[in-house]
CSV table of N, CA and C in Angstrom, one decimal:
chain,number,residue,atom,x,y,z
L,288,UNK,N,-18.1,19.2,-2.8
L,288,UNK,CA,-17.0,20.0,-3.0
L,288,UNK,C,-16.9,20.4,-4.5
L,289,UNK,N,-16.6,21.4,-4.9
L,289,UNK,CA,-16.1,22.0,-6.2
L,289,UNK,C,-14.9,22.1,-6.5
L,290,UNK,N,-14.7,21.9,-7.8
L,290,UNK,CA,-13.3,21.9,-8.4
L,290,UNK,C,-13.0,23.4,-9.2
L,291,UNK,N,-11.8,23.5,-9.3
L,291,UNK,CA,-11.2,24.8,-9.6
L,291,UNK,C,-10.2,24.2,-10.8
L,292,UNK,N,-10.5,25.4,-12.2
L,292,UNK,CA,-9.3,25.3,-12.7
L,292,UNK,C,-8.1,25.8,-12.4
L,293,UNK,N,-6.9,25.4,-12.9
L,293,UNK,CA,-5.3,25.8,-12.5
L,293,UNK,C,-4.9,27.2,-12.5
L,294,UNK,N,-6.0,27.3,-14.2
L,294,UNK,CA,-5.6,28.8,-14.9
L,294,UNK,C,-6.6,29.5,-14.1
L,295,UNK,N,-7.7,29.9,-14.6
L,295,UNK,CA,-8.4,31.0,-14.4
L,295,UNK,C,-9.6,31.0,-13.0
L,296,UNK,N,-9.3,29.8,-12.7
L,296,UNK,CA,-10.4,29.2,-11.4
L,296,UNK,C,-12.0,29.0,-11.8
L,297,UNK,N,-12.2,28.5,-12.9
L,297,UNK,CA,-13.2,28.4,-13.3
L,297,UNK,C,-14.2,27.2,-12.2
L,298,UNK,N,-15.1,27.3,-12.0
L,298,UNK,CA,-15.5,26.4,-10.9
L,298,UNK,C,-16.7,25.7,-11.6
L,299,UNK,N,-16.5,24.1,-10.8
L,299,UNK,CA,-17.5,23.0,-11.2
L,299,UNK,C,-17.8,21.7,-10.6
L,300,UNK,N,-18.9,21.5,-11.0
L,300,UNK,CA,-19.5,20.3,-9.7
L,300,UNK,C,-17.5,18.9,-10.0
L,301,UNK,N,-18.1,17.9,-8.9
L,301,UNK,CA,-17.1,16.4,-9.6
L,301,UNK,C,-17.2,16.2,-10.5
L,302,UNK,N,-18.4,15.6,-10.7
L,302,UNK,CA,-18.9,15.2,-12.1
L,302,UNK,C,-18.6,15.5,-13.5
L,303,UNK,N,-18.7,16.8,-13.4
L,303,UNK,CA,-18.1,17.8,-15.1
L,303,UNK,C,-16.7,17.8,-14.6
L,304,UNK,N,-15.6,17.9,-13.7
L,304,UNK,CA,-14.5,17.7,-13.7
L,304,UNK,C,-13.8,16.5,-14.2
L,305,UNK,N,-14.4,15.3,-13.7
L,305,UNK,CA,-14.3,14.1,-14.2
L,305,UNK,C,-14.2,13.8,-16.0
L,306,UNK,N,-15.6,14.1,-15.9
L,306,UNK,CA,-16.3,13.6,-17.3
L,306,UNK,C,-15.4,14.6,-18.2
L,307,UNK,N,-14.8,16.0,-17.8
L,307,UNK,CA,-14.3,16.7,-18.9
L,307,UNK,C,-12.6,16.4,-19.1
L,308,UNK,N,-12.2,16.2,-18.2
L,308,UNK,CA,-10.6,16.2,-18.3
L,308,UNK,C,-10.0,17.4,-17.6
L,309,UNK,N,-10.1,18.0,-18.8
L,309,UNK,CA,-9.7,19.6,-18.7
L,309,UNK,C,-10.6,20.5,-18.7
L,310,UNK,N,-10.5,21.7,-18.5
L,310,UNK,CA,-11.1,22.3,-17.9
L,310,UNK,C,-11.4,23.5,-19.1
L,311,UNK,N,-12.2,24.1,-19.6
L,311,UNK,CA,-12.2,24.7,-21.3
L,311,UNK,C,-11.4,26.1,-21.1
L,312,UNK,N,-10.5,26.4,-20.1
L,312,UNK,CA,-9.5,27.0,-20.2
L,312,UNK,C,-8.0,26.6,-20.8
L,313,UNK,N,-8.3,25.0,-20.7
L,313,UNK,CA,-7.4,24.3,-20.9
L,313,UNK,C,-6.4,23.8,-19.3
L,314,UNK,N,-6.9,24.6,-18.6
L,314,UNK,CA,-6.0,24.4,-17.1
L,314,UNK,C,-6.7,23.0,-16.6
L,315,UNK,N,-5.9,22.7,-15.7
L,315,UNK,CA,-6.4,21.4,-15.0
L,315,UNK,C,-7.3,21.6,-13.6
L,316,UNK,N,-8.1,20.9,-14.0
L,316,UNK,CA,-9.1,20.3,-12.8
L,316,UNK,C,-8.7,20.2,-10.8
L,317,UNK,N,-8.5,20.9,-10.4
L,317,UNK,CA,-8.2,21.0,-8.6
L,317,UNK,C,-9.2,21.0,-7.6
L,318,UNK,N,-9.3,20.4,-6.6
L,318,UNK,CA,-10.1,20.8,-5.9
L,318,UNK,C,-10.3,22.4,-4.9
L,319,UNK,N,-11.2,22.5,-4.7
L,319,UNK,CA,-11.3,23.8,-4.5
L,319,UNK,C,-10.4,24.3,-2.9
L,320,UNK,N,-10.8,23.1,-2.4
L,320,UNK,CA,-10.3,23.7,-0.7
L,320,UNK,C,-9.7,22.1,-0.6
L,321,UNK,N,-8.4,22.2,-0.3
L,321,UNK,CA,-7.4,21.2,0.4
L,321,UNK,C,-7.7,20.6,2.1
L,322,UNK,N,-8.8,19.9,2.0
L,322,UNK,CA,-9.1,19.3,3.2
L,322,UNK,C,-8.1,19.2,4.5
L,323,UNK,N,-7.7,19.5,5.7
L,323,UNK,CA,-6.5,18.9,6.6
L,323,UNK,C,-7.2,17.5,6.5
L,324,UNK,N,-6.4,16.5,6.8
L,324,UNK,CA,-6.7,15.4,7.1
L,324,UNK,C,-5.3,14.9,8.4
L,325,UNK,N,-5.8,14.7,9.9
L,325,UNK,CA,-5.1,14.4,10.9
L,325,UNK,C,-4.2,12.8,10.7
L,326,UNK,N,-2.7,13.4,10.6
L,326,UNK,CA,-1.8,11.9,10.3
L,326,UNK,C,-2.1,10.9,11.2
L,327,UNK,N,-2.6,10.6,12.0
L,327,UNK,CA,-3.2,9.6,13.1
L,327,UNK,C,-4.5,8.8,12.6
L,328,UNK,N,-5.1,9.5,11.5
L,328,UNK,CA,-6.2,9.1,10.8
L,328,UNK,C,-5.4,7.8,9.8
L,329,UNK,N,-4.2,7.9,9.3
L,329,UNK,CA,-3.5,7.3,8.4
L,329,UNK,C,-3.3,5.6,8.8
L,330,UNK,N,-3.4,5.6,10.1
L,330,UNK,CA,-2.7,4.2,10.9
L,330,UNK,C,-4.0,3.7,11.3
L,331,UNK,N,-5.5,4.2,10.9
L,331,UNK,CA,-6.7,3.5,11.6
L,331,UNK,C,-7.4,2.6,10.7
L,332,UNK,N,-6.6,1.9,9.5
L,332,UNK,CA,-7.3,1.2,8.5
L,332,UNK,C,-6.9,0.0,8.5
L,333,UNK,N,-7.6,-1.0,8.2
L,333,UNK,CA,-7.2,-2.4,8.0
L,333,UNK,C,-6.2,-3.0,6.4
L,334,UNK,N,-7.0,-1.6,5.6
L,334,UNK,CA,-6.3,-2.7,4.8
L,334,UNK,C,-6.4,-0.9,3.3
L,335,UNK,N,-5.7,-1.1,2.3
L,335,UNK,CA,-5.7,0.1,1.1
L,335,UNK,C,-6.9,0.5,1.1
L,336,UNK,N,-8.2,0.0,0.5
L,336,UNK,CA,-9.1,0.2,0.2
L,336,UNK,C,-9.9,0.8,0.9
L,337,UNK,N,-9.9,0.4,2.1
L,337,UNK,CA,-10.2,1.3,3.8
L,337,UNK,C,-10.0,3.1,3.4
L,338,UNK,N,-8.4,2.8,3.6
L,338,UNK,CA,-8.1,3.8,3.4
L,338,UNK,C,-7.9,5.0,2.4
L,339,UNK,N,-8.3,4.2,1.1
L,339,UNK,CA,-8.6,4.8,0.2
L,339,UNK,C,-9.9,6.2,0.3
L,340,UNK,N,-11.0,5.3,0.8
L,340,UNK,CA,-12.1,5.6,0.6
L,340,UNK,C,-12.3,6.5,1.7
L,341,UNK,N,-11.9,6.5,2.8
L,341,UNK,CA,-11.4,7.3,3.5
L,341,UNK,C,-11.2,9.1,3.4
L,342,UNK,N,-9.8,8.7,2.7
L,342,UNK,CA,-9.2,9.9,2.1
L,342,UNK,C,-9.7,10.4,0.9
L,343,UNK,N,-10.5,9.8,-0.3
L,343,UNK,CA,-11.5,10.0,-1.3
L,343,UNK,C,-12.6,10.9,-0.6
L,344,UNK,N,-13.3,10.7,0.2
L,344,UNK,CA,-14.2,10.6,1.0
L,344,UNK,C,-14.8,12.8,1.4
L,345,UNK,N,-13.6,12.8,1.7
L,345,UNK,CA,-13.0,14.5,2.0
L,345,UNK,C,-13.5,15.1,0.7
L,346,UNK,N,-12.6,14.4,-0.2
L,346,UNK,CA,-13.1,15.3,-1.6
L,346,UNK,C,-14.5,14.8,-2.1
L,347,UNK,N,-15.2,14.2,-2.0
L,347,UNK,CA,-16.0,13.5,-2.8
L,347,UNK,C,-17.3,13.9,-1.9
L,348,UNK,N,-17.1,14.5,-1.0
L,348,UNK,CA,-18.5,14.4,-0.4
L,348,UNK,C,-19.4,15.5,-0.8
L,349,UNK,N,-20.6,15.1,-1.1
L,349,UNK,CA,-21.8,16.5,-1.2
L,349,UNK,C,-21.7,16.6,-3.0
L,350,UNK,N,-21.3,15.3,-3.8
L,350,UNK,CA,-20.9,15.1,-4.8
L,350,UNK,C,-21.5,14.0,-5.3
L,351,UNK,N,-22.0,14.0,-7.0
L,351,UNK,CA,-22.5,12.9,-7.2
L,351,UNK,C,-22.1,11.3,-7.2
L,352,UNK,N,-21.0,11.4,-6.8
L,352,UNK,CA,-19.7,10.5,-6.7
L,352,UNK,C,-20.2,9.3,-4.8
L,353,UNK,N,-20.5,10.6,-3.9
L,353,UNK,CA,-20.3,10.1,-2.4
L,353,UNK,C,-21.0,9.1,-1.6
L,354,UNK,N,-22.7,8.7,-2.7
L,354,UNK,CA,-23.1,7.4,-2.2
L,354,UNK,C,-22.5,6.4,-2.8
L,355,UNK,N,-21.8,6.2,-4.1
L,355,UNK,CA,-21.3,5.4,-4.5
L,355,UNK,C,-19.5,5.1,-4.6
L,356,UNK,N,-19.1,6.0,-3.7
L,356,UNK,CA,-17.2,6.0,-3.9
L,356,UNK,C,-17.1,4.7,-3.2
L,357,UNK,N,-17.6,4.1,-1.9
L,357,UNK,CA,-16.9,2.9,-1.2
L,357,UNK,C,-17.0,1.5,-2.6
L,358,UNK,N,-18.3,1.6,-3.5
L,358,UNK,CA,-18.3,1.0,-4.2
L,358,UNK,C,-17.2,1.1,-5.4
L,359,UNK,N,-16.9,2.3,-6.2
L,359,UNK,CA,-15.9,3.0,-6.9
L,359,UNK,C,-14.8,2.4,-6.8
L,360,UNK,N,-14.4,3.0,-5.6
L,360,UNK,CA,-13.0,2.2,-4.5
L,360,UNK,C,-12.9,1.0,-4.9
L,361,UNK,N,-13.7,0.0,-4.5
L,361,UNK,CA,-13.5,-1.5,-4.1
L,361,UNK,C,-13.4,-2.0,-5.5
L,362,UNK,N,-14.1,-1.4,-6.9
L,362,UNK,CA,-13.7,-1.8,-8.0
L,362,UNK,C,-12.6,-1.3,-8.3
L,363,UNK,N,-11.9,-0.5,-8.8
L,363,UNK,CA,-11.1,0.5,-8.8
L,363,UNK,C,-9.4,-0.3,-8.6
L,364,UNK,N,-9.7,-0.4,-6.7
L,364,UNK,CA,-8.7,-1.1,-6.4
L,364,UNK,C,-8.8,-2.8,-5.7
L,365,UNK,N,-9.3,-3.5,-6.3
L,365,UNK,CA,-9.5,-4.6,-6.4
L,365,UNK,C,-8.7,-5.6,-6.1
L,366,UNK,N,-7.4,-5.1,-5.7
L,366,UNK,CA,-5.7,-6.3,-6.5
L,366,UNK,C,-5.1,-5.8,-4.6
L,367,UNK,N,-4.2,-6.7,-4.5
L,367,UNK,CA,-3.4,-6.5,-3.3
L,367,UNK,C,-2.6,-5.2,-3.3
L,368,UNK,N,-2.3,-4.5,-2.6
L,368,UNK,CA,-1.8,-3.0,-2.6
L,368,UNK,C,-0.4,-3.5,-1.7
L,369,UNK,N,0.6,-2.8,-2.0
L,369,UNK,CA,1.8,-3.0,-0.7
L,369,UNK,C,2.0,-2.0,-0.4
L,370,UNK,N,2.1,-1.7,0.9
L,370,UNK,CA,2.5,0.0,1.3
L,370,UNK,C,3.4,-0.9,2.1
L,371,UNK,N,4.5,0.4,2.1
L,371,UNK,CA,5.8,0.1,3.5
L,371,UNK,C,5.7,1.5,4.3
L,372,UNK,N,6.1,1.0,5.0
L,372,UNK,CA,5.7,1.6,6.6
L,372,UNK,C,7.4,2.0,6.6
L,373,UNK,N,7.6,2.9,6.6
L,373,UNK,CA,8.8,3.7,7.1
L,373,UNK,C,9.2,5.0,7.7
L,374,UNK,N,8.2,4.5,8.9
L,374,UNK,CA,8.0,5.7,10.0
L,374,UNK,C,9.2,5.4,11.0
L,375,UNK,N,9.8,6.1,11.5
L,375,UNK,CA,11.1,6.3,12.3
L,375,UNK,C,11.2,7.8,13.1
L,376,UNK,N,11.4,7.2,14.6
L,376,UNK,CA,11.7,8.5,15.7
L,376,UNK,C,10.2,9.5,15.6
L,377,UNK,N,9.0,9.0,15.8
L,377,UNK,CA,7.5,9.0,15.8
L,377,UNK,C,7.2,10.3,14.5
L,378,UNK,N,7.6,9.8,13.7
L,378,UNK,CA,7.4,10.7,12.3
L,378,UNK,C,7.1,9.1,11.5
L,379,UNK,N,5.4,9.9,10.6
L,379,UNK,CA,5.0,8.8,10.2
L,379,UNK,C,5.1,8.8,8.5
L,380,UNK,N,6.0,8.0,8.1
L,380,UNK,CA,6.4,8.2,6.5
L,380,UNK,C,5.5,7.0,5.9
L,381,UNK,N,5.4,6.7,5.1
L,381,UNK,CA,4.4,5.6,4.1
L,381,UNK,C,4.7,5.8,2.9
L,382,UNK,N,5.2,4.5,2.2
L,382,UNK,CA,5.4,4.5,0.7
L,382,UNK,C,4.3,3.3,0.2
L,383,UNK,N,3.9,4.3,-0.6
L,383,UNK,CA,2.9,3.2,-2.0
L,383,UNK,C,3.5,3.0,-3.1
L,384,UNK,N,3.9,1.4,-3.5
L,384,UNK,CA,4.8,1.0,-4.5
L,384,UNK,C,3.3,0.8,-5.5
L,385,UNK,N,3.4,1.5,-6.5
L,385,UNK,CA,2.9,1.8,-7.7
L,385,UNK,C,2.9,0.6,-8.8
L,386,UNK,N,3.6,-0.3,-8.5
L,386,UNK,CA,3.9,-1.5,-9.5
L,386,UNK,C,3.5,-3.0,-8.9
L,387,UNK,N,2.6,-2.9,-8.0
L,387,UNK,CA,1.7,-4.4,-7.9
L,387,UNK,C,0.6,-4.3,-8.8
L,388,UNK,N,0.1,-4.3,-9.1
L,388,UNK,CA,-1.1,-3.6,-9.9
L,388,UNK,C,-1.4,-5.0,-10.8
L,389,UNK,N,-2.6,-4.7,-11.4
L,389,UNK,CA,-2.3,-5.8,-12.3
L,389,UNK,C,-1.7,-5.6,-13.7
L,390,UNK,N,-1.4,-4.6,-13.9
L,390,UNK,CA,-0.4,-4.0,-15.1
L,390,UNK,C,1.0,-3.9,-14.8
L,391,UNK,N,1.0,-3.7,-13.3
L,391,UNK,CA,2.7,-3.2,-12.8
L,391,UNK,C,2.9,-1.6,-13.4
L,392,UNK,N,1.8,-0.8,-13.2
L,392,UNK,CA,2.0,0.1,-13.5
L,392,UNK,C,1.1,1.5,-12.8
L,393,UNK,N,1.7,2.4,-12.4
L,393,UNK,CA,0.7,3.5,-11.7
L,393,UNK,C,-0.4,3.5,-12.5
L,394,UNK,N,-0.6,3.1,-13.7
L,394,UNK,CA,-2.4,3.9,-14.0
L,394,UNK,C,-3.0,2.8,-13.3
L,395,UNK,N,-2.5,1.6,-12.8
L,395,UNK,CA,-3.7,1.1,-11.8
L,395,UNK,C,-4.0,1.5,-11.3
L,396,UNK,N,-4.0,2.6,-10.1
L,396,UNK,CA,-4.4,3.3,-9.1
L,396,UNK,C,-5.0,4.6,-10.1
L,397,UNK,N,-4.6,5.1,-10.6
L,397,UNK,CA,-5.3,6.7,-11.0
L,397,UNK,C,-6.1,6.1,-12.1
L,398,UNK,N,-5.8,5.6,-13.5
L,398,UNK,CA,-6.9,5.0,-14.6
L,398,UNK,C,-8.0,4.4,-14.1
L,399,UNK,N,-7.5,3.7,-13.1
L,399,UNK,CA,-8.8,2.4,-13.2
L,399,UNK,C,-9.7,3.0,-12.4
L,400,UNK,N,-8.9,4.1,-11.0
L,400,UNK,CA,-10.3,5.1,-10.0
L,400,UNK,C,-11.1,5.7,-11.0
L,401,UNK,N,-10.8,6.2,-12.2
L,401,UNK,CA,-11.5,7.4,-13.3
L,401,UNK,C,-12.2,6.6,-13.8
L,402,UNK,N,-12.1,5.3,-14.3
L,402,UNK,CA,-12.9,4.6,-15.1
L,402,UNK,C,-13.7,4.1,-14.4
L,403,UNK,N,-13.5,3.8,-13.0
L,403,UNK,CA,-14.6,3.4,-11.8
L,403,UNK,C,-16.0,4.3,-11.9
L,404,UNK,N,-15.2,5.6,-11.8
L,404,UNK,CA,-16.0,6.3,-11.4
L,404,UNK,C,-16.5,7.1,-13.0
L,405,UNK,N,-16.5,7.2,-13.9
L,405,UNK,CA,-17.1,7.3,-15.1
L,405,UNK,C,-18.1,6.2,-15.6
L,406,UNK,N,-17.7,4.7,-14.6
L,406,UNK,CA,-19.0,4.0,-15.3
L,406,UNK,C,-20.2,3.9,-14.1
């Protein structure tokens, strides 16, 4: 998959989206084509990391990233994850509490995937 800048759609492998930040327009880094991914797919995992790698998986494939993301992942998110399940009247909702981490802090989840995947 290729990434797209925000501004001008400048296009580029994962790799240089990663490794650059930004994008030398200055716009941010997007993927190019927003994958569907079927909500029924959401309830087939055992456990975060499953599912992580999963949903990474869409964007990362055909990428220098796609033999190594289950590994990525599993460093990445290494720590107990708590999701609550608050699906009601067969609508399926899901919250990811951002503060188990080992900092108690969201960059557990977004820093430590980027630094996974930079080293």
């Amino acid at each position: 998959m290729k990434f797209v800048s925000t501004k001008n759609k400048i296009e580029v492998e994962a790799g240089e989206a990663i490794f650059s930040g930004t994008a030398s327009d200055n716009g941010l880094f997007m993927p190019s084509v927003i994958p569907k991914i079927e909500p029924r797919e959401y309830n087939s995992f055992e456990n975060f990391q499953q599912f992580s790698n999963k949903m990474l998986s869409v964007f990362f494939n055909e990428t220098v990233f796609e033999d190594d993301l289950n590994e990525i992942v599993s460093e990445a998110l290494n720590f107990e994850v708590m999701q609550r399940d608050l699906s009601k009247d067969q609508v399926l909702v899901s919250m990811l509490e951002l503060f188990h981490g080992p900092t108690a802090a969201f960059k557990d989840f977004g820093a430590r995937f980027l630094a996974s995947s930079m080293s």
